[in-house]
Coordinates of N, CA and C in Angstrom, one line a residue:
X25 N -35.7 184.4 -71.4 CA -36.8 185.3 -71.4 C -38.0 184.6 -72.0
X26 N -39.1 184.8 -71.4 CA -40.4 184.2 -71.9 C -41.3 185.4 -72.2
X27 N -42.2 185.1 -73.2 CA -43.2 186.2 -73.6 C -44.5 185.5 -74.0
X28 N -45.5 186.4 -73.9 CA -46.9 186.0 -74.4 C -47.6 187.2 -74.9
X29 N -48.5 187.0 -75.8 CA -49.3 188.1 -76.4 C -50.8 187.9 -76.2
X30 N -51.5 188.9 -75.7 CA -52.9 188.8 -75.5 C -53.5 190.1 -76.1
X31 N -54.3 189.9 -77.2 CA -55.0 190.9 -77.9 C -54.0 192.1 -78.2
X32 N -52.8 191.8 -78.7 CA -51.9 192.8 -79.1 C -51.0 193.4 -78.0
X33 N -51.2 192.9 -76.8 CA -50.3 193.3 -75.7 C -49.3 192.2 -75.4
X34 N -48.0 192.5 -75.6 CA -47.0 191.5 -75.4 C -46.3 191.8 -74.0
X35 N -46.2 190.7 -73.2 CA -45.6 190.8 -71.9 C -44.4 189.8 -72.0
X36 N -43.2 190.3 -71.7 CA -42.0 189.6 -71.6 C -41.3 189.7 -70.2
X37 N -40.7 188.6 -69.8 CA -40.2 188.5 -68.4 C -38.8 187.9 -68.5
X38 N -37.9 188.5 -67.7 CA -36.5 188.0 -67.5 C -36.2 188.0 -66.0
X39 N -35.7 186.9 -65.5 CA -35.4 186.8 -64.1 C -33.9 186.8 -63.8
X40 N -33.6 187.1 -62.5 CA -32.2 187.1 -62.1 C -32.2 186.8 -60.6
X41 N -31.3 185.9 -60.2 CA -31.1 185.5 -58.8 C -30.2 186.6 -58.2
X42 N -30.6 187.0 -57.0 CA -29.9 188.0 -56.2 C -29.2 187.4 -55.0
X43 N -28.0 186.9 -55.3 CA -27.2 186.1 -54.2 C -26.9 187.0 -53.1
X44 N -26.6 188.3 -53.3 CA -26.2 189.2 -52.2 C -27.3 189.5 -51.2
X45 N -28.6 189.3 -51.6 CA -29.7 189.5 -50.7 C -30.3 188.2 -50.2
X46 N -29.7 187.1 -50.7 CA -30.2 185.8 -50.3 C -29.4 185.2 -49.2
X47 N -30.1 184.3 -48.5 CA -29.4 183.6 -47.4 C -29.9 182.1 -47.4
X48 N -29.2 181.3 -48.2 CA -29.7 179.9 -48.3 C -29.7 179.1 -46.9
X49 N -28.8 179.5 -46.0 CA -28.9 178.8 -44.7 C -30.1 179.1 -43.9
X50 N -30.8 180.3 -44.2 CA -32.0 180.6 -43.6 C -33.2 180.4 -44.5
X51 N -33.0 179.6 -45.6 CA -34.1 179.4 -46.6 C -34.7 180.6 -47.1
X52 N -33.8 181.6 -47.5 CA -34.3 182.9 -48.0 C -33.6 183.1 -49.4
X53 N -34.4 183.1 -50.5 CA -33.8 183.2 -51.8 C -34.6 184.4 -52.5
X54 N -33.8 185.4 -53.0 CA -34.4 186.6 -53.6 C -34.1 186.6 -55.1
X55 N -35.1 186.9 -55.8 CA -35.1 187.0 -57.3 C -35.6 188.3 -57.7
X56 N -35.1 188.9 -58.8 CA -35.7 190.0 -59.4 C -36.2 189.6 -60.8
X57 N -37.2 190.3 -61.3 CA -37.7 190.0 -62.6 C -38.0 191.4 -63.3
X58 N -37.6 191.4 -64.6 CA -37.8 192.6 -65.4 C -38.9 192.3 -66.4
X59 N -40.0 193.1 -66.3 CA -41.1 193.0 -67.1 C -41.1 194.1 -68.2
X60 N -41.4 193.6 -69.4 CA -41.5 194.5 -70.6 C -42.9 194.3 -71.1
X61 N -43.7 195.4 -71.1 CA -45.1 195.4 -71.7 C -45.0 196.2 -72.9
X62 N -45.4 195.6 -74.1 CA -45.4 196.3 -75.4 C -46.8 196.4 -75.9
X63 N -47.3 197.6 -76.2 CA -48.6 197.7 -76.8 C -48.6 197.7 -78.3
X64 N -48.8 196.5 -78.8 CA -48.8 196.3 -80.3 C -50.2 196.4 -80.8
X65 N -51.2 196.8 -80.0 CA -52.5 196.9 -80.5 C -52.7 198.3 -81.1
X66 N -53.9 198.5 -81.6 CA -54.2 199.8 -82.2 C -54.9 200.8 -81.3
X67 N -55.0 200.4 -80.0 CA -55.7 201.2 -79.0 C -54.7 201.6 -77.9
X68 N -55.0 202.8 -77.3 CA -54.3 203.2 -76.1 C -54.9 202.5 -75.0
X69 N -54.0 201.9 -74.1 CA -54.4 201.1 -73.0 C -53.8 201.7 -71.7
X70 N -54.5 201.4 -70.6 CA -54.0 201.7 -69.3 C -54.0 200.4 -68.4
X71 N -52.8 200.2 -67.8 CA -52.7 199.0 -66.9 C -53.3 199.4 -65.5
X72 N -54.4 198.7 -65.1 CA -55.1 199.1 -63.9 C -54.6 198.2 -62.7
X73 N -54.5 196.9 -62.9 CA -54.3 196.0 -61.8 C -53.4 194.8 -62.2
X74 N -52.8 194.2 -61.2 CA -52.0 193.0 -61.4 C -52.5 191.9 -60.4
X75 N -52.3 190.7 -60.9 CA -52.6 189.5 -60.0 C -51.5 188.5 -60.3
X76 N -50.8 188.1 -59.2 CA -49.7 187.1 -59.4 C -50.0 185.8 -58.6
X77 N -49.6 184.7 -59.1 CA -49.6 183.4 -58.3 C -48.1 183.1 -58.2
X78 N -47.6 182.9 -57.0 CA -46.2 182.6 -56.7 C -46.1 181.2 -56.1
X79 N -45.4 180.3 -56.8 CA -45.3 178.9 -56.4 C -43.8 178.7 -56.0
X80 N -43.7 178.2 -54.7 CA -42.4 177.8 -54.2 C -42.3 176.3 -54.3
X81 N -41.1 175.8 -54.6 CA -41.0 174.3 -54.8 C -41.2 173.5 -53.5
X82 N -41.4 174.2 -52.4 CA -41.7 173.5 -51.1 C -43.2 173.3 -51.0
X83 N -44.0 173.7 -52.0 CA -45.4 173.5 -52.0 C -46.2 174.7 -51.6
X84 N -45.6 175.8 -51.2 CA -46.3 177.0 -50.9 C -46.8 177.7 -52.1
X85 N -48.0 178.2 -52.1 CA -48.6 179.1 -53.2 C -49.1 180.3 -52.5
X86 N -48.6 181.5 -53.1 CA -49.1 182.8 -52.6 C -49.8 183.5 -53.7
X87 N -50.8 184.3 -53.4 CA -51.4 185.2 -54.4 C -51.2 186.7 -54.0
X88 N -50.8 187.5 -55.0 CA -50.6 188.9 -54.7 C -51.4 189.6 -55.7
X89 N -52.2 190.5 -55.3 CA -53.1 191.3 -56.1 C -53.1 192.7 -55.7
X90 N -53.2 193.7 -56.7 CA -53.3 195.1 -56.3 C -53.3 196.0 -57.5
X91 N -53.4 197.3 -57.2 CA -53.4 198.3 -58.3 C -52.1 198.4 -58.9
X92 N -52.1 198.6 -60.2 CA -50.9 199.0 -61.0 C -49.7 198.0 -60.8
X93 N -48.6 198.6 -61.2 CA -47.3 197.9 -61.0 C -46.3 198.9 -60.4
X94 N -45.6 198.5 -59.4 CA -44.6 199.3 -58.7 C -45.1 200.7 -58.5
X95 N -46.4 200.9 -58.1 CA -46.9 202.2 -57.8 C -47.4 203.0 -59.0
X96 N -47.4 202.4 -60.1 CA -47.9 203.1 -61.4 C -49.0 202.4 -62.0
X97 N -49.8 203.2 -62.7 CA -50.9 202.6 -63.6 C -50.6 203.2 -65.0
X98 N -49.5 202.7 -65.7 CA -49.1 203.3 -66.9 C -50.1 203.3 -68.1
X99 N -50.1 204.4 -68.9 CA -50.9 204.5 -70.1 C -49.9 204.2 -71.2
X100 N -50.2 203.3 -72.1 CA -49.4 203.0 -73.3 C -50.1 203.3 -74.6
X101 N -49.6 204.2 -75.3 CA -50.1 204.5 -76.7 C -49.7 203.3 -77.6
X102 N -50.4 203.1 -78.7 CA -50.0 202.0 -79.6 C -48.5 202.2 -80.0
X103 N -47.7 201.1 -79.9 CA -46.3 201.1 -80.2 C -45.4 201.4 -79.0
X104 N -46.0 201.9 -77.9 CA -45.2 202.2 -76.7 C -44.9 201.0 -75.8
X105 N -43.8 201.1 -75.0 CA -43.3 200.1 -74.2 C -43.2 200.6 -72.8
X106 N -43.5 199.8 -71.8 CA -43.3 200.1 -70.4 C -42.5 199.0 -69.8
X107 N -41.4 199.4 -69.0 CA -40.6 198.4 -68.4 C -40.5 198.7 -66.9
X108 N -40.4 197.6 -66.1 CA -40.2 197.8 -64.7 C -39.5 196.6 -64.1
X109 N -38.9 196.8 -62.9 CA -38.2 195.7 -62.3 C -38.9 195.5 -60.9
X110 N -39.1 194.3 -60.5 CA -39.7 194.0 -59.2 C -39.0 192.8 -58.6
X111 N -39.4 192.3 -57.5 CA -38.7 191.2 -56.9 C -39.6 190.2 -56.2
X112 N -39.1 189.1 -55.8 CA -39.8 188.0 -55.1 C -38.9 187.3 -54.3
X113 N -39.3 186.9 -53.1 CA -38.5 186.0 -52.2 C -39.2 184.7 -52.1
X114 N -38.4 183.6 -52.1 CA -38.8 182.3 -52.0 C -38.2 181.6 -50.7
X115 N -38.8 180.6 -50.2 CA -38.3 179.8 -49.1 C -37.5 178.6 -49.6
X116 N -37.5 178.4 -50.9 CA -36.7 177.3 -51.5 C -35.9 177.9 -52.7
X117 N -35.0 177.1 -53.3 CA -34.1 177.6 -54.3 C -34.8 177.5 -55.7
X118 N -36.0 177.1 -55.8 CA -36.7 177.1 -57.1 C -38.2 177.5 -56.9
X119 N -38.7 178.1 -57.9 CA -40.1 178.4 -57.9 C -40.5 179.0 -59.2
X120 N -41.8 179.4 -59.3 CA -42.3 180.0 -60.5 C -43.4 181.0 -60.2
X121 N -43.6 181.9 -61.2 CA -44.7 182.9 -61.1 C -45.5 182.9 -62.4
X122 N -46.7 183.3 -62.3 CA -47.5 183.6 -63.5 C -48.6 184.5 -63.0
X123 N -49.3 185.1 -63.9 CA -50.4 186.0 -63.5 C -51.1 186.7 -64.7
X124 N -51.8 187.8 -64.3 CA -52.5 188.6 -65.3 C -52.4 190.1 -64.9
X125 N -52.6 190.9 -66.0 CA -52.8 192.3 -65.8 C -54.2 192.6 -66.3
X126 N -54.9 193.5 -65.5 CA -56.1 194.0 -66.0 C -55.8 195.4 -66.7
X127 N -56.1 195.4 -68.0 CA -55.8 196.7 -68.7 C -57.2 197.1 -69.3
X128 N -57.2 198.4 -69.5 CA -58.5 199.1 -70.1 C -58.1 199.8 -71.3
X129 N -58.9 199.6 -72.4 CA -58.8 200.4 -73.6 C -59.4 201.8 -73.2
X130 N -58.6 202.8 -73.5 CA -59.0 204.2 -73.1 C -60.2 204.7 -73.9
X131 N -60.2 204.3 -75.2 CA -61.3 204.8 -76.1 C -62.7 204.4 -75.7
X132 N -62.9 203.2 -75.2 CA -64.2 202.7 -74.9 C -64.4 202.0 -73.5
X133 N -63.3 202.0 -72.7 CA -63.4 201.4 -71.4 C -63.4 199.9 -71.3
X134 N -63.3 199.3 -72.5 CA -63.3 197.8 -72.5 C -62.1 197.3 -71.7
X135 N -62.3 196.4 -70.7 CA -61.3 195.8 -69.9 C -60.9 194.4 -70.4
X136 N -59.5 194.2 -70.4 CA -59.0 192.9 -70.9 C -58.1 192.3 -69.8
X137 N -58.1 191.0 -69.7 CA -57.1 190.3 -68.9 C -56.0 189.9 -69.8
X138 N -54.8 190.5 -69.5 CA -53.6 190.2 -70.3 C -52.7 189.2 -69.5
X139 N -52.4 188.1 -70.2 CA -51.6 187.0 -69.5 C -50.2 187.5 -69.3
X140 N -49.7 187.2 -68.1 CA -48.3 187.3 -67.8 C -47.7 185.8 -67.9
X141 N -46.8 185.6 -68.8 CA -46.4 184.2 -69.0 C -45.7 183.6 -67.8
X142 N -45.9 182.3 -67.6 CA -45.3 181.6 -66.4 C -43.8 181.7 -66.6
X143 N -43.1 182.0 -65.6 CA -41.6 182.0 -65.6 C -41.0 181.3 -64.4
X144 N -39.9 180.8 -64.5 CA -39.2 180.1 -63.4 C -38.2 180.9 -62.7
X145 N -37.9 180.7 -61.5 CA -36.9 181.3 -60.7 C -36.1 180.2 -60.1
X146 N -34.8 180.0 -60.5 CA -34.0 178.9 -60.1 C -32.6 179.5 -59.7
X147 N -32.1 179.1 -58.6 CA -30.8 179.5 -58.2 C -29.8 178.8 -59.2
X148 N -28.8 179.6 -59.7 CA -28.0 179.1 -60.8 C -27.3 177.8 -60.5
X149 N -26.8 177.5 -59.3 CA -26.1 176.3 -59.0 C -27.0 175.1 -59.1
X150 N -28.3 175.2 -59.1 CA -29.3 174.1 -59.3 C -29.3 173.7 -60.8
X151 N -28.8 174.5 -61.7 CA -28.9 174.2 -63.1 C -27.7 173.4 -63.6
X152 N -26.7 173.2 -62.7 CA -25.5 172.5 -63.1 C -25.5 171.1 -62.7

């Protein structure tokens, strides 16, 4: 698991290879990632947008940007946590992702770019 903190907002990521949905012979590798967002700041925040950069070890880079996360724009009071699971497919057995969330402080509308820490996605047999 990797984590980072931006202005009191902690983002942690854990990945898992999904062998049952992958097909190495067709260069199709599926990974899931569990994101935990913890609001350790003193302000209520709302997650508005996400931006991802997805790097495949074959040299491909993709950008994904959009509203919220998995169809939600969660509001987190101080001390609250939001978790979700999403997925990514790669054309090679290794890759990485990193990005940012755009969050807004509810009290004054100030927007912040919260870092999503870089994390790797590696098929388990590549680690041996």
